[in-house]
Every structure is written in structure tokens, then in C-alpha cells.
Coordinates of C-alpha atoms in Angstrom, one line a residue:
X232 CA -20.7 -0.8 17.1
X233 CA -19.3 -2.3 20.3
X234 CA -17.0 -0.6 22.8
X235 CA -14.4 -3.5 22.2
X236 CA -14.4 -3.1 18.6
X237 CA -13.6 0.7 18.9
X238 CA -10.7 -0.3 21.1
X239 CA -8.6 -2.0 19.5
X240 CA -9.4 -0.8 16.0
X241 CA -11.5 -3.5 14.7
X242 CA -15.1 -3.8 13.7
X243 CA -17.4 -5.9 15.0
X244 CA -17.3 -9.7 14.1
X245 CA -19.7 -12.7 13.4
X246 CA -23.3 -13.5 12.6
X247 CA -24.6 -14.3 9.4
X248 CA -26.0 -10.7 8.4
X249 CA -23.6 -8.5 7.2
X250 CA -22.5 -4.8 6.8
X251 CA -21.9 -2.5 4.3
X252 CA -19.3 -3.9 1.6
X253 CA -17.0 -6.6 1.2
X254 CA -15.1 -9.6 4.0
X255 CA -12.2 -9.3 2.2
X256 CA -10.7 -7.4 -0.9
X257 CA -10.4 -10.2 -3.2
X258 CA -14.6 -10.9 -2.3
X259 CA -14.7 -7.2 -3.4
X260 CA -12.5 -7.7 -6.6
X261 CA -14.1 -11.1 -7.4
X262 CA -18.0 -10.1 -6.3
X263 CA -18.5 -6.6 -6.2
X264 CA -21.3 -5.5 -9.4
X265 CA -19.7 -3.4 -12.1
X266 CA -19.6 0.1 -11.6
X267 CA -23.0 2.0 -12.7
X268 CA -22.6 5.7 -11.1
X269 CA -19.9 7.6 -10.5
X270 CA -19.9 10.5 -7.6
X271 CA -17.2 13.5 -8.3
X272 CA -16.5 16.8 -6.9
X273 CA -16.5 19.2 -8.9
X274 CA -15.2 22.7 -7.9
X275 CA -16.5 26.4 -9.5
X276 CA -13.7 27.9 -6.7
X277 CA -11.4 29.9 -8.7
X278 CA -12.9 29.6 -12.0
X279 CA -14.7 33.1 -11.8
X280 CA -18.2 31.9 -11.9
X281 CA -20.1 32.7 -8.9
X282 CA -21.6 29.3 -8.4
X283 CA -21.6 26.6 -5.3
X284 CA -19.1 24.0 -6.1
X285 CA -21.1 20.6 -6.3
X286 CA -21.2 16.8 -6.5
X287 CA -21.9 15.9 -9.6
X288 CA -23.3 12.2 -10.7
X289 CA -22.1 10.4 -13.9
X290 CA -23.9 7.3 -15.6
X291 CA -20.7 4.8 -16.2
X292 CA -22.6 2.1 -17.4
X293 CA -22.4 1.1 -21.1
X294 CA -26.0 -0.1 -21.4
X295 CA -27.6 3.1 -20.4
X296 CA -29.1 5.7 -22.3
X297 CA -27.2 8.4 -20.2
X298 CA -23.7 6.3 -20.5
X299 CA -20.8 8.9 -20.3
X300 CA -23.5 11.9 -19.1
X301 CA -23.3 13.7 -16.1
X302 CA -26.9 13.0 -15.0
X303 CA -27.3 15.2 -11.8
X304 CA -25.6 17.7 -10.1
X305 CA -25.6 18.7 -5.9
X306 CA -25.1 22.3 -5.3
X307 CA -23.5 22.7 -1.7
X308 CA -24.4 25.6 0.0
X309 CA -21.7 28.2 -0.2
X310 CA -19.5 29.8 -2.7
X311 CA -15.9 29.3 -1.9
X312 CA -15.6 25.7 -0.3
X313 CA -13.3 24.0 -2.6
X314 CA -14.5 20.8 -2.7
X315 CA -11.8 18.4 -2.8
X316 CA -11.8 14.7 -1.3
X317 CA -14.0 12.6 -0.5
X318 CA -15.3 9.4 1.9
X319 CA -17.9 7.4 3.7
X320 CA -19.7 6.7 7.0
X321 CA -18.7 3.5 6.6
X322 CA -16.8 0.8 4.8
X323 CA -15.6 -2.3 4.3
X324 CA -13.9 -1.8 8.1
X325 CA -17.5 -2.3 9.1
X326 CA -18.6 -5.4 7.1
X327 CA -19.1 -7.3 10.2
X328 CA -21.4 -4.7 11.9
X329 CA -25.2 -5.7 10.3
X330 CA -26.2 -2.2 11.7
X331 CA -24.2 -0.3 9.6
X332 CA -25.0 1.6 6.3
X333 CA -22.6 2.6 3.9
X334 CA -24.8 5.3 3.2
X335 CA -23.4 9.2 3.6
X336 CA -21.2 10.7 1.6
X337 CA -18.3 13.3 3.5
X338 CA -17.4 16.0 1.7
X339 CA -14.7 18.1 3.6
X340 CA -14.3 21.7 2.1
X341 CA -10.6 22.5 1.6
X342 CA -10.6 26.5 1.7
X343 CA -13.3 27.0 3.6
X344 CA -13.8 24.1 6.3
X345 CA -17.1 22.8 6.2
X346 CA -17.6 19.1 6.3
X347 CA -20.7 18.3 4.1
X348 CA -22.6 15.1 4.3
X349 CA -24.6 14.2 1.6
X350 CA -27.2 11.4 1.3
X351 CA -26.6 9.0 -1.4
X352 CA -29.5 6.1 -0.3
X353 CA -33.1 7.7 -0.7
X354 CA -31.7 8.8 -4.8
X355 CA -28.4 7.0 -5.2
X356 CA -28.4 9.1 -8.9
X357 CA -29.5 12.1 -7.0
X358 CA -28.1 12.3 -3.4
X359 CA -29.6 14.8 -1.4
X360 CA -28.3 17.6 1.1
X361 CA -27.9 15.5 4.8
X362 CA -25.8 18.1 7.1
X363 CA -23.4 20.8 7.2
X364 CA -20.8 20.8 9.9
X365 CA -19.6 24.6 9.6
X366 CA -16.2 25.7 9.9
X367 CA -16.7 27.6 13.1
X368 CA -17.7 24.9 15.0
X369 CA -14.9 22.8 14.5
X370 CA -12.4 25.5 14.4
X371 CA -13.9 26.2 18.1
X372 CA -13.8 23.1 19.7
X373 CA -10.5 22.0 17.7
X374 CA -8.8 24.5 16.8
X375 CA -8.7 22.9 13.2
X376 CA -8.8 23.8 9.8
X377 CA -8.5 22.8 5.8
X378 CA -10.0 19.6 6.3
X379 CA -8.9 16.9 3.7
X380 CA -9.3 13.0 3.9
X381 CA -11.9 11.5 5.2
X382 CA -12.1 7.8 6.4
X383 CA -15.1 6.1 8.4
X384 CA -13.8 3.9 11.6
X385 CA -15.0 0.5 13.1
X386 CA -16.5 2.8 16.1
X387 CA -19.1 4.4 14.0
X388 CA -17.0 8.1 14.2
X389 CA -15.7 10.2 11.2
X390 CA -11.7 11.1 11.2
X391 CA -10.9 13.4 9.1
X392 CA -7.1 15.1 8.4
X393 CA -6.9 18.9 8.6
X394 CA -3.7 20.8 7.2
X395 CA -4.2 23.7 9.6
X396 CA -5.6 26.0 11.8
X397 CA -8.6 28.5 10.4
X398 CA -5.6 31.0 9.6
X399 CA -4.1 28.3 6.9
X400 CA -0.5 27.7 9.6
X401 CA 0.6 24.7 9.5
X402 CA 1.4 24.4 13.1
X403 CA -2.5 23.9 14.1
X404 CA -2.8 20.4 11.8
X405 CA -4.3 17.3 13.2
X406 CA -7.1 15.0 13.0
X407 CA -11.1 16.2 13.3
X408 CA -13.6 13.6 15.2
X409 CA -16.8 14.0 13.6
X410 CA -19.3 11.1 15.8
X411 CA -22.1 8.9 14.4
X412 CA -24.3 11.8 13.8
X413 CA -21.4 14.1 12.4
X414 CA -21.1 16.4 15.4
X415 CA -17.8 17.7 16.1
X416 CA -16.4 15.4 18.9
X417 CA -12.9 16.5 19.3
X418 CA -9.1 15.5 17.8
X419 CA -8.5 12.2 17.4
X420 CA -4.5 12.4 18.3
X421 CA -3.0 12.8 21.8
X422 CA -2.3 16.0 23.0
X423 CA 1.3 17.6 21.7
X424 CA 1.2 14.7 19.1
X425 CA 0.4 17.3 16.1
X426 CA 3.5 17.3 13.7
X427 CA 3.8 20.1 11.2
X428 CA 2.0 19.5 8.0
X429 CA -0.8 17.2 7.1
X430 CA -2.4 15.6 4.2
X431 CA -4.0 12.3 3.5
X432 CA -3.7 9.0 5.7
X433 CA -4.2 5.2 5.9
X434 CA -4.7 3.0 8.9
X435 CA -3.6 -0.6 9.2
X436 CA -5.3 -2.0 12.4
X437 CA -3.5 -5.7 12.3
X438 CA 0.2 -4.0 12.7
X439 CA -1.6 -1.2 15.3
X440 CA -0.2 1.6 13.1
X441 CA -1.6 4.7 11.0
X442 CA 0.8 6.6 8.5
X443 CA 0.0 10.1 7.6
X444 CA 1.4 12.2 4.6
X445 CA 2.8 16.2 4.8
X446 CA 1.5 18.5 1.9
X447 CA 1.9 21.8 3.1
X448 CA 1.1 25.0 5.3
X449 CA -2.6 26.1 3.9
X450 CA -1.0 29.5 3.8
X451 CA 1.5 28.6 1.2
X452 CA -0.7 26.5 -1.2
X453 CA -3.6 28.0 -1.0
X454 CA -2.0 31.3 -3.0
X455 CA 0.0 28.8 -5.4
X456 CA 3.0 27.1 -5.9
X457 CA 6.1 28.8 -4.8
X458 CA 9.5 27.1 -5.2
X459 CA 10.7 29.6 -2.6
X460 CA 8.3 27.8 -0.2
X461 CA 9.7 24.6 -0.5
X462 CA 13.1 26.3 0.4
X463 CA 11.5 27.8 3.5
X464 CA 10.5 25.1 5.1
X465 CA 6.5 25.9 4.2
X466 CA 6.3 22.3 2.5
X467 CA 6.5 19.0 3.8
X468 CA 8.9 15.9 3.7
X469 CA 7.9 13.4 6.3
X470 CA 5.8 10.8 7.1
X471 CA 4.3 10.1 10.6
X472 CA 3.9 6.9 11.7
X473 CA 1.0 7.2 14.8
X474 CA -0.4 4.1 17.1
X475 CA -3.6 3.1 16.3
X476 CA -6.3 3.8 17.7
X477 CA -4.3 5.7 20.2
X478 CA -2.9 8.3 19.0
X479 CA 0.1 8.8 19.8
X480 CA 2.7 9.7 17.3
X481 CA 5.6 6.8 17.8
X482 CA 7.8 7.6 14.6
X483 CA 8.6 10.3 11.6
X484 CA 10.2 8.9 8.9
X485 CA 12.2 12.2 6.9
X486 CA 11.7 11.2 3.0
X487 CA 14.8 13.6 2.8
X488 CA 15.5 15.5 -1.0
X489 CA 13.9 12.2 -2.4
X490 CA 10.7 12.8 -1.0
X491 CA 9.1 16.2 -1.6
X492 CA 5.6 17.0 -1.2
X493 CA 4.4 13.4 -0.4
X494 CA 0.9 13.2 -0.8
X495 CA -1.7 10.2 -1.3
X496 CA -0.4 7.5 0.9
X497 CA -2.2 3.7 0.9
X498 CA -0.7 0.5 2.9
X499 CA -1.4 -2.9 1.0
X500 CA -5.1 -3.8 0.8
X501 CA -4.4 -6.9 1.9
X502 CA -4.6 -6.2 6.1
X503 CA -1.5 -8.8 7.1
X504 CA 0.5 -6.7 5.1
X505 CA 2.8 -4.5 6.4
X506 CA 3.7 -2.4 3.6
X507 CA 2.9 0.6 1.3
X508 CA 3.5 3.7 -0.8
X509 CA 3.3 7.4 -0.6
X510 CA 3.8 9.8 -4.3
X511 CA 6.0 12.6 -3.3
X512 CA 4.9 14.9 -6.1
X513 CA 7.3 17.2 -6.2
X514 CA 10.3 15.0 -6.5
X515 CA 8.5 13.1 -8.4
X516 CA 8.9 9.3 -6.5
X517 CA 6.8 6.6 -5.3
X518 CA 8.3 6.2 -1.8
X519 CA 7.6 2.8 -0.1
X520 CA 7.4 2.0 3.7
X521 CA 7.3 -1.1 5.6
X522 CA 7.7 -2.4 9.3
X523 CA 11.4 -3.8 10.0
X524 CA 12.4 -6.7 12.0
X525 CA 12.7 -4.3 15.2
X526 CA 9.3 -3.2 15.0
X527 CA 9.8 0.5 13.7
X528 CA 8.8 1.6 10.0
X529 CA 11.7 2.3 7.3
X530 CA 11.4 4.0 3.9
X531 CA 13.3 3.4 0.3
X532 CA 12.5 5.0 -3.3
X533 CA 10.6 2.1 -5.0
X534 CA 9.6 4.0 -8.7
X535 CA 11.2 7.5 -9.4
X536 CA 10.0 9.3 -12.4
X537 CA 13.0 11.4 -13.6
X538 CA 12.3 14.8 -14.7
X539 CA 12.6 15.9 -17.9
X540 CA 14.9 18.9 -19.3
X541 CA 12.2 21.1 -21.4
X542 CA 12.3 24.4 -23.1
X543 CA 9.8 27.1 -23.0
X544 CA 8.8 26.6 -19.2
X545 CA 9.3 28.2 -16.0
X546 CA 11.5 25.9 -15.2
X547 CA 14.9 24.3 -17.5
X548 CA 13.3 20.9 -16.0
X549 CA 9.6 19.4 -15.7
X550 CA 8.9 17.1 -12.8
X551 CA 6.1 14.4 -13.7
X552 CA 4.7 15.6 -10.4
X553 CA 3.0 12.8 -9.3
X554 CA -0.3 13.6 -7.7
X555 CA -2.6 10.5 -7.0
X556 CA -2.3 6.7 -7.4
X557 CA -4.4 3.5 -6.5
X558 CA -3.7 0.0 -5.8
X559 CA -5.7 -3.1 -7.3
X560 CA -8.0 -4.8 -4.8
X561 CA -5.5 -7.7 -5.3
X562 CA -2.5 -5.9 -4.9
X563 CA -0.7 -6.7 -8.1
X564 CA -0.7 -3.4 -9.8
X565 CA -0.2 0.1 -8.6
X566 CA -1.6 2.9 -11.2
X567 CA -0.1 6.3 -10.4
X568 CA -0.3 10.3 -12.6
X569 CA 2.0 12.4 -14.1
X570 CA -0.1 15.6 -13.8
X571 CA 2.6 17.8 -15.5
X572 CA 4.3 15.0 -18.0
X573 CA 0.4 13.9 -19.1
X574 CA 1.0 10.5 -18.6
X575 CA -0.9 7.3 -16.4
X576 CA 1.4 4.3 -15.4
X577 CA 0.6 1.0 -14.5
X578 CA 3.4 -1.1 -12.4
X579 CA 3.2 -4.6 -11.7
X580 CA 4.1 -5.0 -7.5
X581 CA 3.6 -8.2 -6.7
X582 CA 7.2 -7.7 -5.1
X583 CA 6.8 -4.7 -3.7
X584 CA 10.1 -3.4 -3.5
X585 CA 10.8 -3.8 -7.3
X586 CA 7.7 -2.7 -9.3
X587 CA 8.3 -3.2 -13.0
X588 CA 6.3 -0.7 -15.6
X589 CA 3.7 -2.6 -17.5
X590 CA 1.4 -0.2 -19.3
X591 CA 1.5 3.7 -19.7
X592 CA -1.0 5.7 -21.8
X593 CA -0.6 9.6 -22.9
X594 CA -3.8 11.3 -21.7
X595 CA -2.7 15.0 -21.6
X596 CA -0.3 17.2 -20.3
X597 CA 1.7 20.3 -20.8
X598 CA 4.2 18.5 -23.2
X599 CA 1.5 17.1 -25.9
X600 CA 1.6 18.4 -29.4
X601 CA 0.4 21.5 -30.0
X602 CA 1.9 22.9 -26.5
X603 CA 4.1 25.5 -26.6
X604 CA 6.4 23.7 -24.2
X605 CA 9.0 21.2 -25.7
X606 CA 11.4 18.5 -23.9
X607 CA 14.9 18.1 -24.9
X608 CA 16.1 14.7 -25.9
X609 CA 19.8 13.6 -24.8
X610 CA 20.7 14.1 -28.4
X611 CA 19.4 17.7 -28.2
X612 CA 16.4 17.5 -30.3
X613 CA 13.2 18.8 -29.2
X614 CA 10.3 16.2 -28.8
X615 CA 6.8 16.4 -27.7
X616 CA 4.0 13.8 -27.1
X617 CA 1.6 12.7 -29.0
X618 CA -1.9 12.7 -27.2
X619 CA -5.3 11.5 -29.4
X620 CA -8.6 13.2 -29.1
X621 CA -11.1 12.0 -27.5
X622 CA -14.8 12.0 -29.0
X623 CA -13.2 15.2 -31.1
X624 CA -12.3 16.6 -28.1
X625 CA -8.7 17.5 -27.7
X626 CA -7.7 16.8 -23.9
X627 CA -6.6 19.5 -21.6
X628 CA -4.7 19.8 -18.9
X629 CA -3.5 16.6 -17.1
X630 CA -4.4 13.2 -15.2
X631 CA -4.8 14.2 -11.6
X632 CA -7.8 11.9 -9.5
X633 CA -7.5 8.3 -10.7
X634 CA -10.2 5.7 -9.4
X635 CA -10.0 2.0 -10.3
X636 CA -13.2 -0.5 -10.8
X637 CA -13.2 -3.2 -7.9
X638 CA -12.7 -6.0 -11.0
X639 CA -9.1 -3.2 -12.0
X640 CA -10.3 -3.4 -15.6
X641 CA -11.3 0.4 -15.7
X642 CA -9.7 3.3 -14.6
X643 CA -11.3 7.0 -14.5
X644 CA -9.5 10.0 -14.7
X645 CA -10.5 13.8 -13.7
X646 CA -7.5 16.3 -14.7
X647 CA -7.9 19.3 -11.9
X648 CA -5.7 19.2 -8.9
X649 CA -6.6 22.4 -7.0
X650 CA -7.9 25.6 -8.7
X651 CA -5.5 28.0 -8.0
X652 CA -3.0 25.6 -9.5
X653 CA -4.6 24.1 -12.0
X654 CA -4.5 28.3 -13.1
X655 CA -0.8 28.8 -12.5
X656 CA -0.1 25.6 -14.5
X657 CA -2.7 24.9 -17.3
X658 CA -4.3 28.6 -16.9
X659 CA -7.1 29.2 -19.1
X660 CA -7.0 25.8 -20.7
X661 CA -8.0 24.1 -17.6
X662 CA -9.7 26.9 -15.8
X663 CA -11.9 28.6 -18.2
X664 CA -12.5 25.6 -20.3
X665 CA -13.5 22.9 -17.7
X666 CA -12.4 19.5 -16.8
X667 CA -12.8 16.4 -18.5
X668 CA -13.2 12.6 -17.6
X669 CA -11.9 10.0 -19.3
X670 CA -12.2 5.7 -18.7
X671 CA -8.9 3.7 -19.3
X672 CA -9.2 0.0 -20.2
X673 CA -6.4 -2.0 -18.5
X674 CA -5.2 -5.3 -19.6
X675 CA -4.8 -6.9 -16.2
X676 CA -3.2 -10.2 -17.7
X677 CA -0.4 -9.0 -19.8
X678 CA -0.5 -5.3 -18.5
X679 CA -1.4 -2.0 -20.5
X680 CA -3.2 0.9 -20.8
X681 CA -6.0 2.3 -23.6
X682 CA -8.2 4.7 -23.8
X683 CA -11.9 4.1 -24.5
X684 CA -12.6 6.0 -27.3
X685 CA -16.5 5.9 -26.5
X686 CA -16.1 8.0 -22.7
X687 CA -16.1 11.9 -22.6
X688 CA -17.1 13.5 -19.7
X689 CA -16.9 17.4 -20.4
X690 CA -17.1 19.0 -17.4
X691 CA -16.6 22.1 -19.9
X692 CA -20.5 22.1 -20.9
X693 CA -22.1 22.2 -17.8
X694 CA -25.3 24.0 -17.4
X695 CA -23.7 26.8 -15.2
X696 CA -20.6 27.2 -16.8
X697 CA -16.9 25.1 -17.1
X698 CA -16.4 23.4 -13.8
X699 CA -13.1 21.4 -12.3
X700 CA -13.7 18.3 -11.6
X701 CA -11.9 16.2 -8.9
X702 CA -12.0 13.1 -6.6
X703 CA -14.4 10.4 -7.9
X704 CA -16.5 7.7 -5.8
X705 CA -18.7 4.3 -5.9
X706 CA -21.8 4.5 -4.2
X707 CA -20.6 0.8 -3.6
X708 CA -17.3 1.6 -2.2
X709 CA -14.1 1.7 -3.9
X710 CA -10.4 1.0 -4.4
X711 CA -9.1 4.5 -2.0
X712 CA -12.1 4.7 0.4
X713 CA -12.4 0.8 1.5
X714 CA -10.2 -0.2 4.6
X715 CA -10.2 -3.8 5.8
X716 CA -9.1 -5.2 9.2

């Protein structure tokens, strides 16, 4: 891609060929095919079989023969990796570059800090081994560690977030440079620009800006979740608001109490639009941000989930925990998780500041029937939810990865977050037993949720044994991985 397009954070423009997906995100809503394959990671990591974590394939399309299947499955090339998110070489950021290829899949490795790159064009049901960037090379010319989110920019490189140094401290976060041929370039920030804690990011090249999310020190999390972490300091409570492409951190907004443990964070689709959200998991709130009249980027709580007082747990009160959330291509309805509550909401933002629930569907979740755990009404009785089966299968643990279709009739739903606390929370239900997928039907008219009685993914009868199963992808492109400019 040209030098000029690099620089100021922009693909290339013009001629009548095209690049890989979509001019705009209503083009992508309005044009894109229906989904036919799905791509998820899916993690043996903390289970206690011996196995390569892998990507596996799934046949979403109603017509075929192998509809709801898993129908191939990529063994990486280590035990131990953790696969956890995902992204491409290139997206919709690149739709005016005919050179491009949406064509390689990035798979960072959250324990153990390879970056995988996977093939998905020869076989697009049965992507093929490309690379492996190993840990030690990027922890030697970086200094980084735990890599995370992965995004593809107009310049033809690979960012991807790290949450630490190779020793899991939070101190040695920043952002990896992987170039056109995914060698290890260098960091992508300025010098002294690394704030503690990292997690995911989202770039918005019209207002010059990139916000970045703060999980937690790799050290902490990795182990489990501690509440006596939070209270040291080990977990984070900001966002950081860098100049793009530049690198230079200009801004960190402190979320405060309200904003514990922010994690996916998205601007608007729309790439005028100075606005977005971040799930602060712990604390349970969708936190949105926005430019001000003076330039600089403010915060307020636009959707708080309260928690819930429950008997039986570890805890007198349950937070939803919100863990993942997307946006419709359109931006009229946000779609976030309660991994501990069980429940997926659907909000109607087309004024952002005020979303207004209009669907919510009971897909899991530690307070279903049958649980052990209970919450308490105001009136003191004890309640629980009730959660159907599914293809006679009852459903364990709860919604964690969403993904939406580009049309936002269908969302998919994987329910592992990270295996060593998908163990402390679920235990063996989850772990020993294996993830599931399941496809929502959403009334995008009147709002509403339902589950499609006809998809089961059980990720619990794989050939080598229960596997968790994670972030899901379009070889097409999606909803999370697509950035416009």
C-alpha cells in the first residue's frame, strides 16, 4: 500500500478494482453473502488433555449436509498456547487497495506468545498452517508478551495488543508490529507511551484517535480471579486514548469504581462517528466514550447491569460480568453477555447515550434451574432462571464470544472465556464437558432474541476429547474484525 496511506492512517483510494471487503458498512450489511463457515478457536489449555489447541471450522449454512457440524479442525503446533482472539491481514480498512487479500488468519497465543498465521484461501473449509512467529522472537526485539487483539492496518502491517512482558508484569504491555510477511517489526507506540495494562483496541482514523482497554497484569489472571487483586492495583480501570498512527498516548480516561475490568472496546462502525463503548466486566457496565467540543475524549455509564444478591455462591452478590459485545453494521443495536447471569441483551442505540433494552434471551449461566446457586428476590424469595435445552442438550456454562451476521439477523455464541476461569467458575461443567455453540435469531424490526432450536455445536464430542471453544470468525470478514476509514 502507499507510503501516504500508511501516514495518515488511511488506505489507499480509487480505481475501479477493489480490495478485500466492503466501501462502507451499510454495503457490507446490505451486500455481504450470508454466512457459510464459521472459524473458532478452540482451546485444550487447561482441560487436562494433552492436545494442541486448534481452529476449528463450522458449516453454518442451513442448506448443507454438514449444517451445525464442525467439519475440520487445525491443530497448532504446541501444547499450552491458549488460543484466544482472533483477526486478519486485512479488512475492510483496505477495500480500496486492489492488491490486497483478505486472506490470513492471526492467531495470537495468550499464555504462551506465539502469533500463528493460518491460511484460509487455498481450503477456505480447511485452512492450512502459514507461519509461526515464536514467542522468543518477539519477546527479544520487543520486549512483549501475552499477545491479544489483532487488527490489520492500511500499511499492510499486523498490530497486535500484548498485556505484558514474557514474565506476565503488567509494566512491559504495549503494541507488537508484525510487517506484511509477519516478521516481528518492532512496537507500534512511542517510546515511554506504554501505560499499565492492556487488552483489546479500536482505531478511528477520521478523528486521528485509537482507544485501548486495561484487563489485567498476565500474572494475576493467568492463575485465576482474585478479588484481592482487584484491591491491589493488579487489575485495570482506564482507557487510553493514543494519536493515530502516531503513537503517542494523548489522554487516559480513569472509568473509576464504575468501570472495572473494561475489556472489548469498539467506536461506532460508522467512521464520522466519534463515539463508542467499552464492557467493564467486573462492574458489570457498558461505559461509553466520545470526543468533546474541546477536542479531548470523556466517559459516562450508558447501560449498567446491576448485580444480583444470590445464595450459595462465593460471593452474597453475582455480577452479570459482562465479557464481549458487538455492534450492527448499521449501528442501531449493540448485543452484549452476561457470562455469570447466562443471559444475551440486545439494546437499541440509535441515540447512543440512552440505549433502551429490546430483546434478551436465557442461554445459560450459573443461576439456571437445576444450579445449585439461587438469587434472592426483593421480596426475599429465591428465584432461578429458566434456560431450555437445546437439541436435548442442556446448556452449560455461559454466553461469552458473540459474533453477529453482516445482515444482524444471527448471532453465534461460544460459552468459554479463558480456561482457568472458565474452571474456577463453571468447573467441571465447562471444563471437562466442553463448550457448546449456539445461533440466536434477532428480530431487527421490532427487537428480540430466540434461539434456533435447529443449531448445536458440541464442542463436548470432539474426536480428541471436550474442547473450549472461543472467538469466532467470517472468512468474509465480520462485525469485530472490519475497520472502515
Amino acid at each position: 500500500m502507499a507510503a501516504a496511506a500508511a501516514a495518515n492512517g488511511s488506505a489507499c483510494c480509487g480505481g475501479a478494482k477493489k480490495g478485500p471487503g466492503y466501501a462502507t458498512p451499510l454495503e457490507a450489511m446490505e451486500k455481504g453473502p450470508r454466512e457459510k463457515l464459521l472459524y473458532v478457536t478452540c482451546v485444550y489449555n487447561g482441560t487436562g488433555i494433552n492436545k494442541p489447541d486448534y481452529l476449528g471450522t463450522v458449516d453454518v449454512d442451513p442448506n448443507s449436509p454438514t449444517y451445525s457440524q464442525v467439519i475440520h479442525r487445525l491443530p497448532v503446533t504446541h501444547v499450552g498456547d491458549e488460543l484466544h482472539h482472533s483477526g486478519w491481514n486485512a479488512c475492510s480498512s483496505c477495500h480500496g487497495d486492489p492488491s490486497a487479500s483478505r486472506r490470513f488468519l492471526i492467531l495470537p497465543s495468550l499464555l504462551s506468545g506465539r502469533v500463528y498465521v493460518i491460511d484460509t484461501l487455498k481450503d477456505p473449509r480447511a485452512p492450512a498452517l502459514h507461519k509461526v512467529v515464536e514467542a522468543e522472537d518477539i519477546a527479544e526485539k520487543t520486549g512483549l508478551g501475552f499477545p491479544h487483539t489483532s487488527h490489520c492496518l492500511a500499511s499492510g502491517e499486523i498490530m497486535i495488543s500484548c498485556l505484558g512482558d514474557k514474565e506476565g508484569n503488567a509494566a512491559g504491555n504495549g503494541f507488537l508490529l508484525l510487517d506484511s510477511e509477519f516478521n516481528v517489526k518492532g512496537r507500534w507506540e512511542k517510546p515511554g507511551h506504554s501505560p499499565l495494562f492492556g487488552y483489546d483496541y479500536w482505531y478511528q482514523p477520521r478523528h486521528k484517535t485509537m482507544i485501548s482497554s486495561s484487563w489485567g497484569a498476565p500474572a494475576a489472571f493467568r492463575t485465576g480471579f482474585d478479588l484481592q487483586h482487584v484491591q491491589d492495583g493488579l487489575y485495570g480501570r482506564h482507557l487510553h486514548v493514543y494519536d493515530w498512527p502516531g503513537g503517542e498516548l494523548r489522554q487516559t480516561l480513569d472509568l473509576g469504581s464504575t468501570g472495572l475490568l473494561p475489556l472489548e472496546v469498539r467506536f461506532l462502525h460508522d467512521p464520522s462517528k466519534d463515539t463508542g463503548y467499552v464492557g467493564c466486566a467486573l462492574t458489570s457496565n457498558m461505559v461509553r466514550f466520545f470526543k468533546t467540543v474541546d477536542g479531548s475524549w470523556s466517559h459516562e455509564v450508558a447501560i449498567s447491569i446491576k448485580p444480583l444478591k444470590v445464595r450459595n455462591w462465593i460471593l452474597p452478590e453475582m455480577p452479570g460480568l459482562i465479557t464481549d459485545f458487538v455492534l450492527s453494521l448499521d449501528d442501531r443495536y449493540l448485543y452484549l453477555v452476561n457470562w455469570l447471569h447466562g443471559d444475551i441483551r440486545q439494546y437499541n442505540i440509535e441515540d447512543p447515550a440512552k440505549p433502551v433494552l429490546a430483546g434478551q434471551v436465557w442461554v445459560g449461566g450459573l443461576l439456571q434451574k437445576g444450579s445449585e446457586v439461587v438469587y434472592v428476590t426483593d421480596d426475599d424469595n429465591e428465584e432461578q432462571y429458566n434456560v431450555p435445552q437445546v437439541k436435548g442438550h442442556r446448556l452449560r456454562g455461559g454466553p461469552q464470544m458473540i459474533q453477529l451476521s453482516l445482515d444482524g439477523k444471527r448471532v453465534y455464541v461460544t460459552n468459554s472465556l479463558f480456561s482457568k476461569w472458565d474452571e474456577q467458575f463453571y468447573g467441571p461443567d465447562l471444563v471437562k464437558k466442553g463448550s457448546h455453540m449456539l445461533q440466536i435469531d434477532v428480530d431487527t424490526e421490532k427487537g428480540g432474541l430466540s434461539i434456533n432450536p435447529d443449531f448445536f455445536v458440541d464442542f463436548g464430542d470432539e474426536p480428541d476429547g471436550p474442547s473450549l471453544a472461543h472467538e469466532m470468525r467470517y472468512p468474509g470478514g465480520d462485525c469485530t474484525s472490519d475497520i472502515w476509514i
